[in-house]
Short mmCIF file of C-alpha atoms in Angstrom, two decimals:
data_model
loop_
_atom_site.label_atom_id
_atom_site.label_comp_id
_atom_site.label_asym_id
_atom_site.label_seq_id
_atom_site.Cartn_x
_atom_site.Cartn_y
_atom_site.Cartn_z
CA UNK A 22 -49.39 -54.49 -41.56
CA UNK A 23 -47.89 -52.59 -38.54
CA UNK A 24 -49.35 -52.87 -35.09
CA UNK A 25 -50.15 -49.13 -34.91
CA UNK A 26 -52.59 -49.65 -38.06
CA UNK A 27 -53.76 -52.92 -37.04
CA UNK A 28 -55.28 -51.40 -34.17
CA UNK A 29 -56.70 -48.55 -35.99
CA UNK A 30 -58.39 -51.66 -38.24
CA UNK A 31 -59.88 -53.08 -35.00
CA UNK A 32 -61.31 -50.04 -34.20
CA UNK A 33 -62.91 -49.27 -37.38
CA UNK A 34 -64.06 -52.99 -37.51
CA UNK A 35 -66.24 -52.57 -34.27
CA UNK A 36 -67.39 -49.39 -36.34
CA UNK A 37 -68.59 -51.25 -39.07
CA UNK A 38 -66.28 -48.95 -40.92
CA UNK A 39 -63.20 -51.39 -42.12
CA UNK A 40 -63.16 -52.45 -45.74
CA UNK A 41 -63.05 -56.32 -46.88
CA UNK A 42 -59.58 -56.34 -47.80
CA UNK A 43 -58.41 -54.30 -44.53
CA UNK A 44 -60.84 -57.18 -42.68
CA UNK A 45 -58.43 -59.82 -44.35
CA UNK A 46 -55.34 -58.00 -43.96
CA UNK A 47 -56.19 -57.45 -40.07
CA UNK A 48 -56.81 -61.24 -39.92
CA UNK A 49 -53.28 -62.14 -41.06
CA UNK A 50 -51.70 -59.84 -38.78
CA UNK A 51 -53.55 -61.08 -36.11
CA UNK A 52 -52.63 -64.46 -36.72
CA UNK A 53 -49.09 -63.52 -36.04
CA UNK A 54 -49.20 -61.18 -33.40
CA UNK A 55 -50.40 -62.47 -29.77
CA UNK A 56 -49.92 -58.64 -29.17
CA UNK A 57 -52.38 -57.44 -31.22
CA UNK A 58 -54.54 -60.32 -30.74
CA UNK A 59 -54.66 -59.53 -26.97
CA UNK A 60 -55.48 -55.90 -27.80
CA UNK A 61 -58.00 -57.18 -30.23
CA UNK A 62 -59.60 -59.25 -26.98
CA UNK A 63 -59.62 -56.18 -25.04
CA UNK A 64 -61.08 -53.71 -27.11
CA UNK A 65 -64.30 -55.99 -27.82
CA UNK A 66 -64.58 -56.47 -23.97
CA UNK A 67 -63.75 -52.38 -23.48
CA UNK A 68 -66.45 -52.14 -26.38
CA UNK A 69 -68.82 -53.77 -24.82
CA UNK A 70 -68.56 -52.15 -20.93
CA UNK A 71 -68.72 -48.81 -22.97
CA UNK A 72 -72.06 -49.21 -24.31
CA UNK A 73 -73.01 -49.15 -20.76
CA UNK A 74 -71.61 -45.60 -20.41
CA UNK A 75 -72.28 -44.02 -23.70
CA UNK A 76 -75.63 -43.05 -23.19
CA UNK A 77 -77.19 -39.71 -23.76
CA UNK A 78 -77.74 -38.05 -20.64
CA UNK A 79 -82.16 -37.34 -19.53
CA UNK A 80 -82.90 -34.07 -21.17
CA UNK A 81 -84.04 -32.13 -18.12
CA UNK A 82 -87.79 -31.43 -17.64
CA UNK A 83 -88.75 -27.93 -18.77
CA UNK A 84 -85.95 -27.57 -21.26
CA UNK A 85 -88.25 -28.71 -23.83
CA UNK A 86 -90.39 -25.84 -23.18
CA UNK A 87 -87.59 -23.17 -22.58
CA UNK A 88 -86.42 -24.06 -26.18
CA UNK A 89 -89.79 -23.70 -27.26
CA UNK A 90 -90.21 -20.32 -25.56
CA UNK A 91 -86.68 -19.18 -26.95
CA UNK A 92 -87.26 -20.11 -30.72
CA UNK A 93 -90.59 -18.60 -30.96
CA UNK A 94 -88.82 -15.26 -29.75
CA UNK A 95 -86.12 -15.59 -32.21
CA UNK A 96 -83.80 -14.13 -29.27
CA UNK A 97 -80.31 -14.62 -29.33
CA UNK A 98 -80.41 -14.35 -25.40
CA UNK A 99 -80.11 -17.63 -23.68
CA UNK A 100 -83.88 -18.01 -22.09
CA UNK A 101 -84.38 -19.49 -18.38
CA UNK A 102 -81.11 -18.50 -16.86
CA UNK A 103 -82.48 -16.58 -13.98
CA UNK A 104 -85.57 -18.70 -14.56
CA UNK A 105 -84.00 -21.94 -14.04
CA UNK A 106 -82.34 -20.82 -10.16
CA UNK A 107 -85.89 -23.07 -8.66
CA UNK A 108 -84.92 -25.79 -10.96
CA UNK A 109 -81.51 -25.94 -8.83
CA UNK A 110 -82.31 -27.93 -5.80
CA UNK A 111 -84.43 -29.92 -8.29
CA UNK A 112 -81.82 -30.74 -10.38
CA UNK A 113 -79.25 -31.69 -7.64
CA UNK A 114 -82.22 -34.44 -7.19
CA UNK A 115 -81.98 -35.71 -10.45
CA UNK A 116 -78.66 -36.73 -10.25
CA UNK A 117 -78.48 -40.33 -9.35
CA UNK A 118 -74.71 -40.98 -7.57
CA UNK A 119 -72.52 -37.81 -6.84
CA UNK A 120 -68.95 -38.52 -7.19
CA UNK A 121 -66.52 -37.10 -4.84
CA UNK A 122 -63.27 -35.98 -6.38
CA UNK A 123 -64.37 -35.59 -10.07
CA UNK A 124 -63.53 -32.13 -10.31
CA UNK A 125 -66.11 -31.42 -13.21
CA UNK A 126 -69.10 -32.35 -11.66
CA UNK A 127 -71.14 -35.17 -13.47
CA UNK A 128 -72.12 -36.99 -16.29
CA UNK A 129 -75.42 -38.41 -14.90
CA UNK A 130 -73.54 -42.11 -13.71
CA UNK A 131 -76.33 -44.21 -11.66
CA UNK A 132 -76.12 -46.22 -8.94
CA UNK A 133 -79.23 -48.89 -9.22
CA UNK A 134 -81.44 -49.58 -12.04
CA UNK A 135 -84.32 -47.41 -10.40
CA UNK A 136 -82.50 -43.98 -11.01
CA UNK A 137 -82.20 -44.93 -14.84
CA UNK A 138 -85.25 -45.98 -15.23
CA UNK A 139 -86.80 -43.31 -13.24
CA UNK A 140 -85.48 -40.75 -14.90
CA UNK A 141 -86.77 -41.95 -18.45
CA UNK A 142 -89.83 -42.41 -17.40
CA UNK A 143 -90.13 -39.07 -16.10
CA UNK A 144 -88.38 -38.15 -19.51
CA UNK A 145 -91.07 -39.76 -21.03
CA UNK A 146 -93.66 -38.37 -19.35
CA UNK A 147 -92.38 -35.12 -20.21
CA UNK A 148 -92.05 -35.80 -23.68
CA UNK A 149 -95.33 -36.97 -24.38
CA UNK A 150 -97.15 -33.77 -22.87
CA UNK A 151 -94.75 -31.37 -25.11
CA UNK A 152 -93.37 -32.82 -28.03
CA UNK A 153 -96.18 -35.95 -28.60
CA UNK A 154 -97.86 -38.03 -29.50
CA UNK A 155 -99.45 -37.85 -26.01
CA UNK A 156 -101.76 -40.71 -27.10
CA UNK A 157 -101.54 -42.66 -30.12
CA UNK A 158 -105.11 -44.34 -28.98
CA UNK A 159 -107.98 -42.16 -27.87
CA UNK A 160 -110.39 -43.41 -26.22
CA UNK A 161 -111.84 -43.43 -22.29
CA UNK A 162 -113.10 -46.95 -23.09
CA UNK A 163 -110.71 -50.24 -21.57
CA UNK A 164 -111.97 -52.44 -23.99
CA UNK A 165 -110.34 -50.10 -26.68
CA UNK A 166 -107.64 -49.31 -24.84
CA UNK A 167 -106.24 -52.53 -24.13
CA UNK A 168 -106.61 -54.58 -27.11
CA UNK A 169 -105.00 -52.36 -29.02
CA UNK A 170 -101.76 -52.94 -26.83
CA UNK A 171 -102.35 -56.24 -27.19
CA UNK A 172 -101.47 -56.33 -30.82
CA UNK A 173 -97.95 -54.46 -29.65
CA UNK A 174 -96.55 -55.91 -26.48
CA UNK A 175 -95.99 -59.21 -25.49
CA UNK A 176 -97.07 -58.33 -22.35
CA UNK A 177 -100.01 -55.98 -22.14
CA UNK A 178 -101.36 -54.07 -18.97
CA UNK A 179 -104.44 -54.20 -17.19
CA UNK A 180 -106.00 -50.94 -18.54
CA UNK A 181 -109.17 -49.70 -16.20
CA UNK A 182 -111.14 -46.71 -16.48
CA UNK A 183 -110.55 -44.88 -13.04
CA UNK A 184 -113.52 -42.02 -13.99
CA UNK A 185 -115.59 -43.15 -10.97
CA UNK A 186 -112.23 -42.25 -8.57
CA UNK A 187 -111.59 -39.20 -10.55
CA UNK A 188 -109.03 -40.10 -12.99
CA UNK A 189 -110.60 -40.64 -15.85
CA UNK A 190 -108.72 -42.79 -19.25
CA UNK A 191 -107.26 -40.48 -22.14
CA UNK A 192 -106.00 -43.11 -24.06
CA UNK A 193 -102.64 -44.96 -24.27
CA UNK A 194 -99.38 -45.13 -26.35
CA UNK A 195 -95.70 -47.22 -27.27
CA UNK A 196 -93.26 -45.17 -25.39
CA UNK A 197 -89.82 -46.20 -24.98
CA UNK A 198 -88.06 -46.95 -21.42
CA UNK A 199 -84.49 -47.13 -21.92
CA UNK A 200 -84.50 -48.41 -25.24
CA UNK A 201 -87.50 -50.72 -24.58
CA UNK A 202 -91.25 -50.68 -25.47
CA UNK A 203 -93.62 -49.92 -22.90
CA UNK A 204 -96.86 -49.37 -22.56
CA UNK A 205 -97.94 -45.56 -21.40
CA UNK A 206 -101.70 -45.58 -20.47
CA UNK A 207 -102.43 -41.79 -19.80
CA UNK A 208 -104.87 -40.92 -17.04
CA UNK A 209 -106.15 -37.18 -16.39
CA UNK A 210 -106.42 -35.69 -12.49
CA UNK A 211 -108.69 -32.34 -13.24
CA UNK A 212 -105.95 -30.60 -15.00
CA UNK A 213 -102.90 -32.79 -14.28
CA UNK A 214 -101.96 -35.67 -16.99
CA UNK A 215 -100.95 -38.77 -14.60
CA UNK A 216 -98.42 -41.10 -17.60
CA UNK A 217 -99.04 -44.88 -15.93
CA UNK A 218 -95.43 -46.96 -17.97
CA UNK A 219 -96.28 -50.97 -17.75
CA UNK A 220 -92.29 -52.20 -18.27
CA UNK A 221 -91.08 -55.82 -18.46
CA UNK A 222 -89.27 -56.13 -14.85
CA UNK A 223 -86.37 -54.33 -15.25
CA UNK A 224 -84.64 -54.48 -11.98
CA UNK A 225 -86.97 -52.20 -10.04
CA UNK A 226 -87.52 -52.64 -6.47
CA UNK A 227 -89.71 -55.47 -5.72
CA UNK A 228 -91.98 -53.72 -3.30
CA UNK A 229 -93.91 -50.09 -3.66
CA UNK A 230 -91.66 -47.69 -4.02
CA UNK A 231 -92.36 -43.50 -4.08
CA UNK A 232 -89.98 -40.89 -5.44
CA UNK A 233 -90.30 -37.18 -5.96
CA UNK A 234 -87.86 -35.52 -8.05
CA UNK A 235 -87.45 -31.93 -10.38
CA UNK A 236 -91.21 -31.35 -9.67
CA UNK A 237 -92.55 -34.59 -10.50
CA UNK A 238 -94.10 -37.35 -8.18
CA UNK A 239 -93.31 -40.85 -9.16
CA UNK A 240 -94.83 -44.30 -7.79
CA UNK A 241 -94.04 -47.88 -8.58
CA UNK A 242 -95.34 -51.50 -7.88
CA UNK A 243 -94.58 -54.80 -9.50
CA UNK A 244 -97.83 -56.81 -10.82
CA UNK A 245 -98.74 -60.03 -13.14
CA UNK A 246 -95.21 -59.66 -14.35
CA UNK A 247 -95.08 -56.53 -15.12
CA UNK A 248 -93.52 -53.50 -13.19
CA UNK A 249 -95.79 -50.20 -13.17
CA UNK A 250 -94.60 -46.70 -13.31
CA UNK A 251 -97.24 -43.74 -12.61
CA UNK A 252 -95.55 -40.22 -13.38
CA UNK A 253 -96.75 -36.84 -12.61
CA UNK A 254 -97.34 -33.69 -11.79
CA UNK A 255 -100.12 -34.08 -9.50
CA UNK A 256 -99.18 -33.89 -5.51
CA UNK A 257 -97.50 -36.81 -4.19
CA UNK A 258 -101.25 -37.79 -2.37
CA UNK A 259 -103.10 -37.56 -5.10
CA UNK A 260 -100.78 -39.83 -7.23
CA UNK A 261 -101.15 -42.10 -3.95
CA UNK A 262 -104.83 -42.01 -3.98
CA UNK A 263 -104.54 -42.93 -8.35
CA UNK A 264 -101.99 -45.72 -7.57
CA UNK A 265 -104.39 -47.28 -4.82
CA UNK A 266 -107.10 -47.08 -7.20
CA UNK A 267 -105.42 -48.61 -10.01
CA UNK A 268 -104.19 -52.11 -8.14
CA UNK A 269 -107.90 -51.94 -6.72
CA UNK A 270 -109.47 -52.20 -9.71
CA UNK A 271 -107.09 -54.37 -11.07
CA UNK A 272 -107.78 -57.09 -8.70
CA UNK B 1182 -101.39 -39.01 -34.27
CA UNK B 1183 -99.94 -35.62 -35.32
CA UNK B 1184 -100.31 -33.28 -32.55
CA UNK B 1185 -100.16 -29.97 -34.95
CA UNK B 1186 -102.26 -28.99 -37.74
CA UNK B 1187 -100.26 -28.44 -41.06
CA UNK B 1188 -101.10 -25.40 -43.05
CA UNK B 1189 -102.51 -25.95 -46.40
CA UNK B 1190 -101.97 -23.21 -49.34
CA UNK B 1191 -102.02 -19.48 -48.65
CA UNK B 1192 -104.20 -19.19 -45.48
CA UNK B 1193 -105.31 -15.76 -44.31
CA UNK B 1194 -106.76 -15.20 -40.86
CA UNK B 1195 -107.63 -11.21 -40.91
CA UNK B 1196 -105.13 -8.56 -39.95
CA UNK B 1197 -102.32 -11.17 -40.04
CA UNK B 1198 -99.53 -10.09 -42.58
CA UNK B 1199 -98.07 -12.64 -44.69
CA UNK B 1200 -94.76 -12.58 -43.12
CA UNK B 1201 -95.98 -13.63 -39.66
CA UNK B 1202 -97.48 -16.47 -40.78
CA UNK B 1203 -94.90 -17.51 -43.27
CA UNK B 1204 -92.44 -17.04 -40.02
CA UNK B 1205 -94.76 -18.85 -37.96
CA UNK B 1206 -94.81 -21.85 -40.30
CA UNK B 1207 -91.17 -21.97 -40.80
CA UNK B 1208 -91.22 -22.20 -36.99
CA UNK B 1209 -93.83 -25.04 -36.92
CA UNK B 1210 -91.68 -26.62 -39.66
CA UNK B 1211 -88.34 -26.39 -37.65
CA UNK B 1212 -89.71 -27.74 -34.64
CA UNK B 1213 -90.56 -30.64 -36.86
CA UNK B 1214 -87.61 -31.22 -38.18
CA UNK B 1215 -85.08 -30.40 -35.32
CA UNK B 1216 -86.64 -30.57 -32.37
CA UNK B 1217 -86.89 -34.35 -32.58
CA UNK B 1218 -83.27 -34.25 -32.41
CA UNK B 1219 -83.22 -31.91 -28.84
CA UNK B 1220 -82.38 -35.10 -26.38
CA UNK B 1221 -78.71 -35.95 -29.35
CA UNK B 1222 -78.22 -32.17 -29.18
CA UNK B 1223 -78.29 -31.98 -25.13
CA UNK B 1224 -76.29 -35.10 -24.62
CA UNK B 1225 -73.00 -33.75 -27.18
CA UNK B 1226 -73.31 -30.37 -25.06
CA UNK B 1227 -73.32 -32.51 -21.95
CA UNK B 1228 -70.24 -34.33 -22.71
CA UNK B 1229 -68.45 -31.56 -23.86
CA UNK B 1230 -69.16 -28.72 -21.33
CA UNK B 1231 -70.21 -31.19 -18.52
CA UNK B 1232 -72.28 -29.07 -16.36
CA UNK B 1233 -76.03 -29.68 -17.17
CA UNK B 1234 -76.75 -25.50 -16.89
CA UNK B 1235 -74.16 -24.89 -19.49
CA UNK B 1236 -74.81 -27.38 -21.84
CA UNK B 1237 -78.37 -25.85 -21.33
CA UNK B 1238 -77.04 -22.60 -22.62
CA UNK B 1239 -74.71 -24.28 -25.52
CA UNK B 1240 -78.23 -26.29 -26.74
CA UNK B 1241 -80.17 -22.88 -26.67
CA UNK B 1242 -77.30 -21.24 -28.65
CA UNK B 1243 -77.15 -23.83 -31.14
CA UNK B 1244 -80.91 -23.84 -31.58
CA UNK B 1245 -81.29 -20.52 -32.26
CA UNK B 1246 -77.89 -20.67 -34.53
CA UNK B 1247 -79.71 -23.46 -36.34
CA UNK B 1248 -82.88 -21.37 -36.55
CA UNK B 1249 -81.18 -18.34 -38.26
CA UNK B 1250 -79.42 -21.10 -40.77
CA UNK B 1251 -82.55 -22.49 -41.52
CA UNK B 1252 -83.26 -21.31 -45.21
CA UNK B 1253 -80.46 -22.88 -46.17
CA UNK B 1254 -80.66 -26.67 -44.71
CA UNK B 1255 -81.63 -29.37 -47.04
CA UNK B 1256 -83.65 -31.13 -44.63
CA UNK B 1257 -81.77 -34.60 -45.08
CA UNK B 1258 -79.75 -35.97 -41.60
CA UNK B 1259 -81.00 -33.22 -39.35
CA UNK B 1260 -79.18 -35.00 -36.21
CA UNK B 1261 -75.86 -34.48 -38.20
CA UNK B 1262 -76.55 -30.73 -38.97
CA UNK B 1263 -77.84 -29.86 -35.69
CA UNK B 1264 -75.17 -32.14 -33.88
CA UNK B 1265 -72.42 -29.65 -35.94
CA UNK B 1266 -74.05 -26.46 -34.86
CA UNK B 1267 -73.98 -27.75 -31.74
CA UNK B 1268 -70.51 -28.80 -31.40
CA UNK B 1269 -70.24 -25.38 -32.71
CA UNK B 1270 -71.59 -24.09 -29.97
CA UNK B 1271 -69.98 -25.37 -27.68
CA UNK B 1272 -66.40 -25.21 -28.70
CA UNK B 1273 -67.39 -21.04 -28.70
CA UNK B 1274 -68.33 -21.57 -25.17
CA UNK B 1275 -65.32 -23.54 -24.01
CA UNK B 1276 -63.22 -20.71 -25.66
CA UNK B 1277 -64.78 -18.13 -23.67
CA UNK B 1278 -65.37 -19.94 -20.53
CA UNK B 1279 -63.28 -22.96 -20.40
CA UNK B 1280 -59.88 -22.85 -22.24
CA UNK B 1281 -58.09 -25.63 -20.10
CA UNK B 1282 -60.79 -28.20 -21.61
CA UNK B 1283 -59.52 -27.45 -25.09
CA UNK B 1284 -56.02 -28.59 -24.28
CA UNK B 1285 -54.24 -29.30 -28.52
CA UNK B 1286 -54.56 -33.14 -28.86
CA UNK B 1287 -50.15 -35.04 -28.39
CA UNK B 1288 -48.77 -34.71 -31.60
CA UNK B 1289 -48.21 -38.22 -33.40
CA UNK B 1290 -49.85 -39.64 -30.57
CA UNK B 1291 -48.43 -43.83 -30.92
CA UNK B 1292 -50.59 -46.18 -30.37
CA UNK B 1293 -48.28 -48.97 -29.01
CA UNK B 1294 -46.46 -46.32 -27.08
CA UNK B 1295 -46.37 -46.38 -23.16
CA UNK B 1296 -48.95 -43.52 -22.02
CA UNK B 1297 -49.01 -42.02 -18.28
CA UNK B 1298 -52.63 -41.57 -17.32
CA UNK B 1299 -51.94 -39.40 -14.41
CA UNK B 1300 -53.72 -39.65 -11.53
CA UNK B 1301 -56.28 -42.68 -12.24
CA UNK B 1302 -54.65 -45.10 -10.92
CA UNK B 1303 -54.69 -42.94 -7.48
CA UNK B 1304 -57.83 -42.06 -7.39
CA UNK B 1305 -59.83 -45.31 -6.65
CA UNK B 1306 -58.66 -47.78 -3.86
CA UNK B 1307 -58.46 -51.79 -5.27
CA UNK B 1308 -61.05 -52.17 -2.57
CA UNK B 1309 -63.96 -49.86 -4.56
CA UNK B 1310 -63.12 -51.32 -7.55
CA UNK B 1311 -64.56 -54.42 -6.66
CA UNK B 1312 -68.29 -52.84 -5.90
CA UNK B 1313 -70.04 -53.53 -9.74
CA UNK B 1314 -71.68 -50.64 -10.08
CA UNK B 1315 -68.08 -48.25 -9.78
CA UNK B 1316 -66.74 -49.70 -12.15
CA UNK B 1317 -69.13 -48.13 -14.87
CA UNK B 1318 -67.99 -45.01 -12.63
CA UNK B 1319 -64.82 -45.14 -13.37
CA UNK B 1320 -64.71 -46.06 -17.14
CA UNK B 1321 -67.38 -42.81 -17.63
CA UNK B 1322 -64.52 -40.99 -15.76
CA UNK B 1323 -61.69 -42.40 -18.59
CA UNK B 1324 -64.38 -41.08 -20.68
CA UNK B 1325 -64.72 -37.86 -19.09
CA UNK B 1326 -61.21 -37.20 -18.71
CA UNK B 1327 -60.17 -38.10 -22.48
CA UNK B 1328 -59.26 -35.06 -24.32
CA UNK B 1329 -61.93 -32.89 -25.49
CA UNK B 1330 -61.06 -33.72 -29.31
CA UNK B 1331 -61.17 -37.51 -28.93
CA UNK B 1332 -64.64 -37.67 -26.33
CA UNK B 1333 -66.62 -35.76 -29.03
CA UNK B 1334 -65.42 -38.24 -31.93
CA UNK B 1335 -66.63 -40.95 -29.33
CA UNK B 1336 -70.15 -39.35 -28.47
CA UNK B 1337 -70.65 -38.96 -32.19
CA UNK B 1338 -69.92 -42.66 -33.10
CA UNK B 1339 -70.78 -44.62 -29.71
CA UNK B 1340 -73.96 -42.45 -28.70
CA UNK B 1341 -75.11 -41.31 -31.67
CA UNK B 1342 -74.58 -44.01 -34.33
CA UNK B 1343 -73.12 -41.28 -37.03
CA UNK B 1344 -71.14 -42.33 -39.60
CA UNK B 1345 -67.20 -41.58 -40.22
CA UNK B 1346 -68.66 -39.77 -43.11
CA UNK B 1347 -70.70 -38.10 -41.36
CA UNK B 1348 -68.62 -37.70 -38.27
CA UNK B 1349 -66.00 -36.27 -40.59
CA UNK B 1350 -68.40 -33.63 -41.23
CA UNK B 1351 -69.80 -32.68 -37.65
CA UNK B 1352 -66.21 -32.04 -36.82
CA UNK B 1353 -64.50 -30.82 -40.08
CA UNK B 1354 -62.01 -33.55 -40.24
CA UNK B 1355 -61.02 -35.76 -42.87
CA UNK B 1356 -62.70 -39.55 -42.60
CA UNK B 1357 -58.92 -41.21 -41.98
CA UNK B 1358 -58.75 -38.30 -39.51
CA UNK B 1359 -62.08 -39.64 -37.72
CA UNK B 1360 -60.73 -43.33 -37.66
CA UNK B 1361 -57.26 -42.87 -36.29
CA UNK B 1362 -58.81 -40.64 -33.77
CA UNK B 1363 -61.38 -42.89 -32.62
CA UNK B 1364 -58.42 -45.82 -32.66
CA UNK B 1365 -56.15 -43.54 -30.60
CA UNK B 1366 -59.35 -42.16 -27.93
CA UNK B 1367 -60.11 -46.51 -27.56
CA UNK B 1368 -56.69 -47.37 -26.83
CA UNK B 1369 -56.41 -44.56 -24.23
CA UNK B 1370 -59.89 -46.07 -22.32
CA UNK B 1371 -58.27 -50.00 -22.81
CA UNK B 1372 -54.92 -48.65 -21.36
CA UNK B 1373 -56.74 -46.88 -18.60
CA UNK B 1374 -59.29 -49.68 -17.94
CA UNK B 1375 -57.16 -52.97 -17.67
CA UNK B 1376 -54.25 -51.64 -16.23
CA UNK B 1377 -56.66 -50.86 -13.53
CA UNK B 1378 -58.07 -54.26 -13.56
CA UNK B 1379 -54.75 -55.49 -13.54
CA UNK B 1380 -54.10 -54.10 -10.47
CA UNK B 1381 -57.45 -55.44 -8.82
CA UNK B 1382 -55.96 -58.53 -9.61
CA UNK B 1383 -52.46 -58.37 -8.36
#
């Protein structure tokens, strides 16, 4: 076997995609080649810091519903151009580190574990208000709620009924966060949907921590193990006024 | 929980024409189908056009192209089919509006052949390589700056989990086409990665 295909072998072997006799035919070459073998070393290595890298980039808010809007016209016009001008500034938010000197502009590379996660959750968030399931358990009752999470999570939230400080419980659902289950309790503000993500510790600040970002108002604290997410449309006070609520009634 | 209702048999409201509706349910049935599949379709565009507002354009184009071309989908491996309209897409865009990115790939490319990477080695001090978090930086810039031809072979397979078969058929390329490619875009990142840690170290 030549170098040039050996390494075409070790590329199709991280792939899944190399037969059993080009396996055994790589192995042999290997064996005889400290070249190859050093290649061999760096591509798994390279493999692995790419999976960090490879990721799909957040679908931005609102395209979901511009897609929407543009299939159910059948037009072959692209829909939201002029429309998406506001979403500008909003977007230039979104992105977590801007690199100087890429002359492109940017793959959406973050800086801290926050942005990422962020930015799912706000995907998320999105997600469940236009594409659904927004609740895969209805109810406005706690002792519903949170039982049935704790069949699903190793870890399930608090869930309390926040009616009384006017955010009543719609009901909860798995969601995904970067790959990993969550819990997404669902909360409504009069006509705002408030997405509460309970995530195993994933790096997130250890103290409260706000954003605000393409539109939406984020909050986050860290409690019995668990770090808690609230998304939402709702003005930065009023999420505020829901987080406060929540740890209270969690104590 | 299914948020839609599905229609049942020949349903009537008054004063709608059978046409609408049968439109409006092949709508309901293509956002079903495809529209699961919105967040692969964005992220291809993304990596191939790079600015979020076009790939927002390329993924409307596509969806609509994918609309029209319906009728005649099978409904088995959506991703796949809507990942090829898409790359569709977006290779029409690049014509009109970016030429430069679609640079031919070097013919007979050799894999244990010395390759310049111009410019990356310049463009980072040592001293910022050290700082964790550039590092992912600057291996999504070897991504970013890989050929247009080998980055979409690498989206398909590293992102989103298609097969060569499959891969072969996104991009219209044989399957031993597919492999060498992917071989050849991997050696270019491992050249362009440890050299550069090579030099942190010296």
């Amino acid at each position: 076997m030549k170098c040039g295909h050996a390494q075409e072998i070790i590329s199709a072997q991280i792939d899944g995609e190399a037969s059993p006799a080009e396996l055994k035919a790589l192995g042999e070459h290997l064996a005889g080649c400290p070249n190859c073998a050093a290649h061999a070393r760096e591509f798994e290595a390279l493999a692995m810091d790419l999976r960090t890298v490879m990721v799909r980039p957040p679908v931005p808010p609102g395209l979901e519903a511009r897609v929407h809007a543009a299939i159910a016209d059948g037009d072959a016009r692209p829909h939201g151009r002029a429309r998406r001008e506001w979403m500008s500034l909003a977007a230039a938010t979104l992105v977590g580190v801007v690199l100087s000197g890429s002359a492109f502009g940017l793959l959406q590379i973050y800086a801290n574990p926050l942005d990422r996660t962020l930015d799912a959750a706000i995907d998320a968030h999105v997600r469940g208000l236009n594409v659904g399931p927004l609740i895969q358990v209805a109810s406005s009752n706690r002792h519903v709620v949170k039982p049935w999470f704790d069949g699903k999570l190793a870890l399930a939230p608090f869930v309390p009924d926040l009616a009384q400080a006017g955010f009543p419980l719609v009901g909860g659902r798995i969601d995904y966060i970067r790959r990993h289950p969550a819990a997404a309790i669902v909360y409504g503000s009069r006509a705002h949907t408030i997405t509460l993500f309970a995530l195993e510790d994933d790096g997130l600040p250890a103290g409260e921590w706000r954003d605000l970002r393409a539109g939406y108002s984020a909050e986050g604290w860290r409690s019995d193990g668990l770090a808690f997410v609230a998304v939402s449309d709702v003005a930065p006070g009023d999420l505020d006024a829901f987080a406060a609520a929540f740890r209270a009634a969690a104590r | 929980m299914a948020a839609e209702m599905i229609a049942i048999g020949p349903v009537r409201p008054t004063g709608a024409g059978n046409s609408e509706l049968s439109q409006l349910e092949r709508i309901r049935r293509f956002e079903r189908i495809v529209l699961p599949h919105l967040a692969a379709a964005y992220g291809l565009a993304r990596w191939l056009v790079r600015e979020p507002a076009d790939a927002e354009d390329v993924v409307q184009d596509a969806l609509i192209r994918a609309l029209r071309y319906f009728d005649g989908f099978a409904g088995v491996a959506a991703k796949a089919w809507l990942l090829g309209i898409v790359r569709n897409a977006a290779y029409d865009w690049l014509h009109r509006n970016r030429p430069a990115f679609l640079s031919p790939l070097p013919e007979g490319e050799a894999l244990d052949a010395a390759l310049a990477v111009a410019g990356l080695v310049e463009r980072e001090t040592p001293e910022s390589r050290l700082i964790e978090a550039n590092t992912r930086v600057e291996l999504a810039r070897l991504v970013e700056d890989l050929p247009t031809a080998y980055r979409e072979v690498l989206v398909l397979r590293d992102i989103e989990d298609l097969s060569y078969a499959e891969i072969a058929k996104v991009v219209g390329i044989p399957v031993g086409t597919v492999m060498s490619r992917l071989a050849r875009a991997r050696e270019r990142l491992r050249r362009g990665w440890f050299s550069a840690e090579k030099e942190q170290r010296a």
